[in-house]
Amino acid sequence: MRKLLGLALASTLILGACGSNDGDKKEESKSYTTNDIVKGFKDNKLNVINEKEMTREDFGLAPMKTDEAKMFVVQDDKNARVMKFKNSDDLKQTKKYYDELGKESAAFYSHTHSKGKFLIQMNGDIDDATFNKYKNSMDKTLK
């Protein structure tokens, strides 16, 4: 009887360890990049002009803690940045930097929106309606 009970317990443990967690698979399969976000903008007919990978100089005084970062022109000489972070602390610190800068001076105001590991930051001279189109596009891409 003990052997049978031991065998049943061992089988349960082995099968449990070999099983898969569908939630983990879904999370792994949705490994988005900044390219996916930018492609979503383009697919939604939003301006993405002179797209480029951000360099150290492009970050200026902002924290440079991104995994990936792209920059592009939205209209005239007004830019947007799409950044991906390894962790939420780095994302929150960077978002806070831009948000606090705008509170210190209206001249430095910028739009920001985060979802998951991504942050979009856009020149504050771009109207809210335009920013919302990019924000909604990013949210749709990351569903």
mmCIF file of C-alpha atoms in Angstrom:
data_model
loop_
_atom_site.group_PDB
_atom_site.id
_atom_site.type_symbol
_atom_site.label_atom_id
_atom_site.label_comp_id
_atom_site.label_asym_id
_atom_site.label_seq_id
_atom_site.Cartn_x
_atom_site.Cartn_y
_atom_site.Cartn_z
ATOM 1 C CA MET A 1 0.000 0.000 0.000
ATOM 2 C CA ARG A 2 2.837 2.360 0.874
ATOM 3 C CA LYS A 3 4.535 1.681 -2.449
ATOM 4 C CA LEU A 4 1.320 2.409 -4.333
ATOM 5 C CA LEU A 5 0.765 5.651 -2.426
ATOM 6 C CA GLY A 6 4.411 6.666 -2.983
ATOM 7 C CA LEU A 7 4.136 5.890 -6.692
ATOM 8 C CA ALA A 8 0.929 7.926 -7.007
ATOM 9 C CA LEU A 9 2.517 10.888 -5.217
ATOM 10 C CA ALA A 10 5.680 10.715 -7.341
ATOM 11 C CA SER A 11 3.617 10.517 -10.541
ATOM 12 C CA THR A 12 1.584 13.543 -9.516
ATOM 13 C CA LEU A 13 4.720 15.569 -8.788
ATOM 14 C CA ILE A 14 6.394 14.580 -12.055
ATOM 15 C CA LEU A 15 3.322 15.310 -14.160
ATOM 16 C CA GLY A 16 2.795 18.603 -12.366
ATOM 17 C CA ALA A 17 6.382 19.647 -13.057
ATOM 18 C CA CYS A 18 6.070 18.713 -16.725
ATOM 19 C CA GLY A 19 2.796 20.560 -17.208
ATOM 20 C CA SER A 20 2.704 23.996 -18.785
ATOM 21 C CA ASN A 21 1.182 27.177 -17.520
ATOM 22 C CA ASP A 22 -0.752 28.807 -20.373
ATOM 23 C CA GLY A 23 -0.530 32.185 -18.645
ATOM 24 C CA ASP A 24 3.265 32.042 -18.810
ATOM 25 C CA LYS A 25 3.166 31.098 -22.493
ATOM 26 C CA LYS A 26 0.883 34.006 -23.318
ATOM 27 C CA GLU A 27 3.192 36.420 -21.493
ATOM 28 C CA GLU A 28 6.269 35.029 -23.280
ATOM 29 C CA SER A 29 4.628 35.160 -26.710
ATOM 30 C CA LYS A 30 3.855 38.848 -26.266
ATOM 31 C CA SER A 31 7.429 40.093 -26.122
ATOM 32 C CA TYR A 32 6.918 43.435 -27.837
ATOM 33 C CA THR A 33 9.609 45.809 -29.061
ATOM 34 C CA THR A 34 9.700 49.503 -29.864
ATOM 35 C CA ASN A 35 9.537 48.429 -33.526
ATOM 36 C CA ASP A 36 6.100 46.910 -32.865
ATOM 37 C CA ILE A 37 4.869 50.180 -31.349
ATOM 38 C CA VAL A 38 6.231 52.257 -34.236
ATOM 39 C CA LYS A 39 4.743 49.823 -36.766
ATOM 40 C CA GLY A 40 1.387 50.273 -35.011
ATOM 41 C CA PHE A 41 1.687 54.043 -35.442
ATOM 42 C CA LYS A 42 2.417 53.615 -39.145
ATOM 43 C CA ASP A 43 -0.418 51.092 -39.564
ATOM 44 C CA ASN A 44 -2.756 53.673 -38.016
ATOM 45 C CA LYS A 45 -1.552 56.291 -40.536
ATOM 46 C CA LEU A 46 0.189 58.380 -37.861
ATOM 47 C CA ASN A 47 3.281 60.404 -38.752
ATOM 48 C CA VAL A 48 6.596 58.710 -38.071
ATOM 49 C CA ILE A 49 9.203 60.871 -39.810
ATOM 50 C CA ASN A 50 12.983 60.334 -39.594
ATOM 51 C CA GLU A 51 12.687 57.405 -37.185
ATOM 52 C CA LYS A 52 15.974 56.520 -35.480
ATOM 53 C CA GLU A 53 17.452 54.681 -32.520
ATOM 54 C CA MET A 54 18.123 57.118 -29.696
ATOM 55 C CA THR A 55 21.732 57.903 -28.864
ATOM 56 C CA ARG A 56 23.233 59.139 -25.616
ATOM 57 C CA GLU A 57 22.936 62.709 -26.915
ATOM 58 C CA ASP A 58 19.218 62.249 -27.636
ATOM 59 C CA PHE A 59 18.519 61.510 -23.963
ATOM 60 C CA GLY A 60 20.003 64.818 -22.830
ATOM 61 C CA LEU A 61 19.580 65.092 -19.052
ATOM 62 C CA ALA A 62 16.857 62.415 -18.891
ATOM 63 C CA PRO A 63 17.670 59.052 -17.295
ATOM 64 C CA MET A 64 19.192 56.684 -19.854
ATOM 65 C CA LYS A 65 17.802 53.433 -18.434
ATOM 66 C CA THR A 66 16.011 52.011 -21.444
ATOM 67 C CA ASP A 67 16.282 48.601 -23.030
ATOM 68 C CA GLU A 68 15.352 50.114 -26.399
ATOM 69 C CA ALA A 69 14.497 53.657 -27.457
ATOM 70 C CA LYS A 70 13.355 55.221 -30.720
ATOM 71 C CA MET A 71 12.822 58.840 -31.623
ATOM 72 C CA PHE A 72 10.924 60.349 -34.539
ATOM 73 C CA VAL A 73 9.358 63.571 -35.771
ATOM 74 C CA VAL A 74 5.577 63.846 -35.397
ATOM 75 C CA GLN A 75 5.085 67.240 -37.044
ATOM 76 C CA ASP A 76 7.289 70.208 -37.907
ATOM 77 C CA ASP A 77 10.255 69.953 -35.516
ATOM 78 C CA LYS A 78 8.266 68.282 -32.731
ATOM 79 C CA ASN A 79 9.529 64.866 -31.674
ATOM 80 C CA ALA A 80 8.290 61.810 -29.867
ATOM 81 C CA ARG A 81 10.164 59.040 -28.107
ATOM 82 C CA VAL A 82 9.109 55.447 -27.557
ATOM 83 C CA MET A 83 11.084 53.644 -24.872
ATOM 84 C CA LYS A 84 11.086 50.103 -23.527
ATOM 85 C CA PHE A 85 12.342 49.357 -20.021
ATOM 86 C CA LYS A 86 13.554 46.198 -18.287
ATOM 87 C CA ASN A 87 11.669 47.034 -15.111
ATOM 88 C CA SER A 88 8.892 49.267 -13.835
ATOM 89 C CA ASP A 89 11.180 51.228 -11.488
ATOM 90 C CA ASP A 90 13.271 52.551 -14.383
ATOM 91 C CA LEU A 91 10.116 53.354 -16.364
ATOM 92 C CA LYS A 92 8.554 55.200 -13.419
ATOM 93 C CA GLN A 93 11.745 57.174 -12.792
ATOM 94 C CA THR A 94 11.948 58.280 -16.421
ATOM 95 C CA LYS A 95 8.242 59.160 -16.623
ATOM 96 C CA LYS A 96 8.549 61.120 -13.381
ATOM 97 C CA TYR A 97 11.533 63.022 -14.794
ATOM 98 C CA TYR A 98 9.505 64.242 -17.790
ATOM 99 C CA ASP A 99 6.366 64.925 -15.725
ATOM 100 C CA GLU A 100 8.244 66.880 -13.034
ATOM 101 C CA LEU A 101 10.174 68.860 -15.633
ATOM 102 C CA GLY A 102 6.866 70.023 -17.111
ATOM 103 C CA LYS A 103 5.601 71.070 -13.679
ATOM 104 C CA GLU A 104 8.722 73.191 -13.100
ATOM 105 C CA SER A 105 8.301 75.113 -16.345
ATOM 106 C CA ALA A 106 5.593 75.121 -18.997
ATOM 107 C CA ALA A 107 8.369 75.466 -21.578
ATOM 108 C CA PHE A 108 9.473 71.918 -20.710
ATOM 109 C CA TYR A 109 6.008 70.325 -20.614
ATOM 110 C CA SER A 110 5.678 67.063 -22.516
ATOM 111 C CA HIS A 111 3.006 64.430 -22.946
ATOM 112 C CA THR A 112 3.767 61.056 -21.354
ATOM 113 C CA HIS A 113 1.933 57.753 -21.260
ATOM 114 C CA SER A 114 3.067 54.344 -20.093
ATOM 115 C CA LYS A 115 1.717 50.853 -20.587
ATOM 116 C CA GLY A 116 3.473 47.669 -19.577
ATOM 117 C CA LYS A 117 7.195 48.161 -20.132
ATOM 118 C CA PHE A 118 6.728 51.045 -22.569
ATOM 119 C CA LEU A 119 6.721 54.826 -22.298
ATOM 120 C CA ILE A 120 5.841 57.340 -24.972
ATOM 121 C CA GLN A 121 7.042 60.903 -24.440
ATOM 122 C CA MET A 122 5.998 63.613 -26.874
ATOM 123 C CA ASN A 123 6.718 67.316 -27.272
ATOM 124 C CA GLY A 124 4.189 69.345 -25.270
ATOM 125 C CA ASP A 125 3.522 71.672 -28.211
ATOM 126 C CA ILE A 126 1.739 68.822 -29.967
ATOM 127 C CA ASP A 127 -1.994 69.098 -29.333
ATOM 128 C CA ASP A 128 -3.736 66.663 -26.986
ATOM 129 C CA ALA A 129 -5.859 65.126 -29.755
ATOM 130 C CA THR A 130 -2.760 64.155 -31.751
ATOM 131 C CA PHE A 131 -1.013 62.764 -28.667
ATOM 132 C CA ASN A 132 -4.116 60.718 -27.819
ATOM 133 C CA LYS A 133 -4.014 59.061 -31.264
ATOM 134 C CA TYR A 134 -0.481 57.829 -30.579
ATOM 135 C CA LYS A 135 -1.374 56.825 -27.023
ATOM 136 C CA ASN A 136 -4.406 54.835 -28.225
ATOM 137 C CA SER A 137 -2.363 53.218 -30.991
ATOM 138 C CA MET A 138 0.289 52.093 -28.502
ATOM 139 C CA ASP A 139 -2.368 50.707 -26.147
ATOM 140 C CA LYS A 140 -3.985 48.826 -29.041
ATOM 141 C CA THR A 141 -0.654 47.340 -30.128
ATOM 142 C CA LEU A 142 0.109 46.153 -26.593
ATOM 143 C CA LYS A 143 -3.244 44.361 -26.054
#
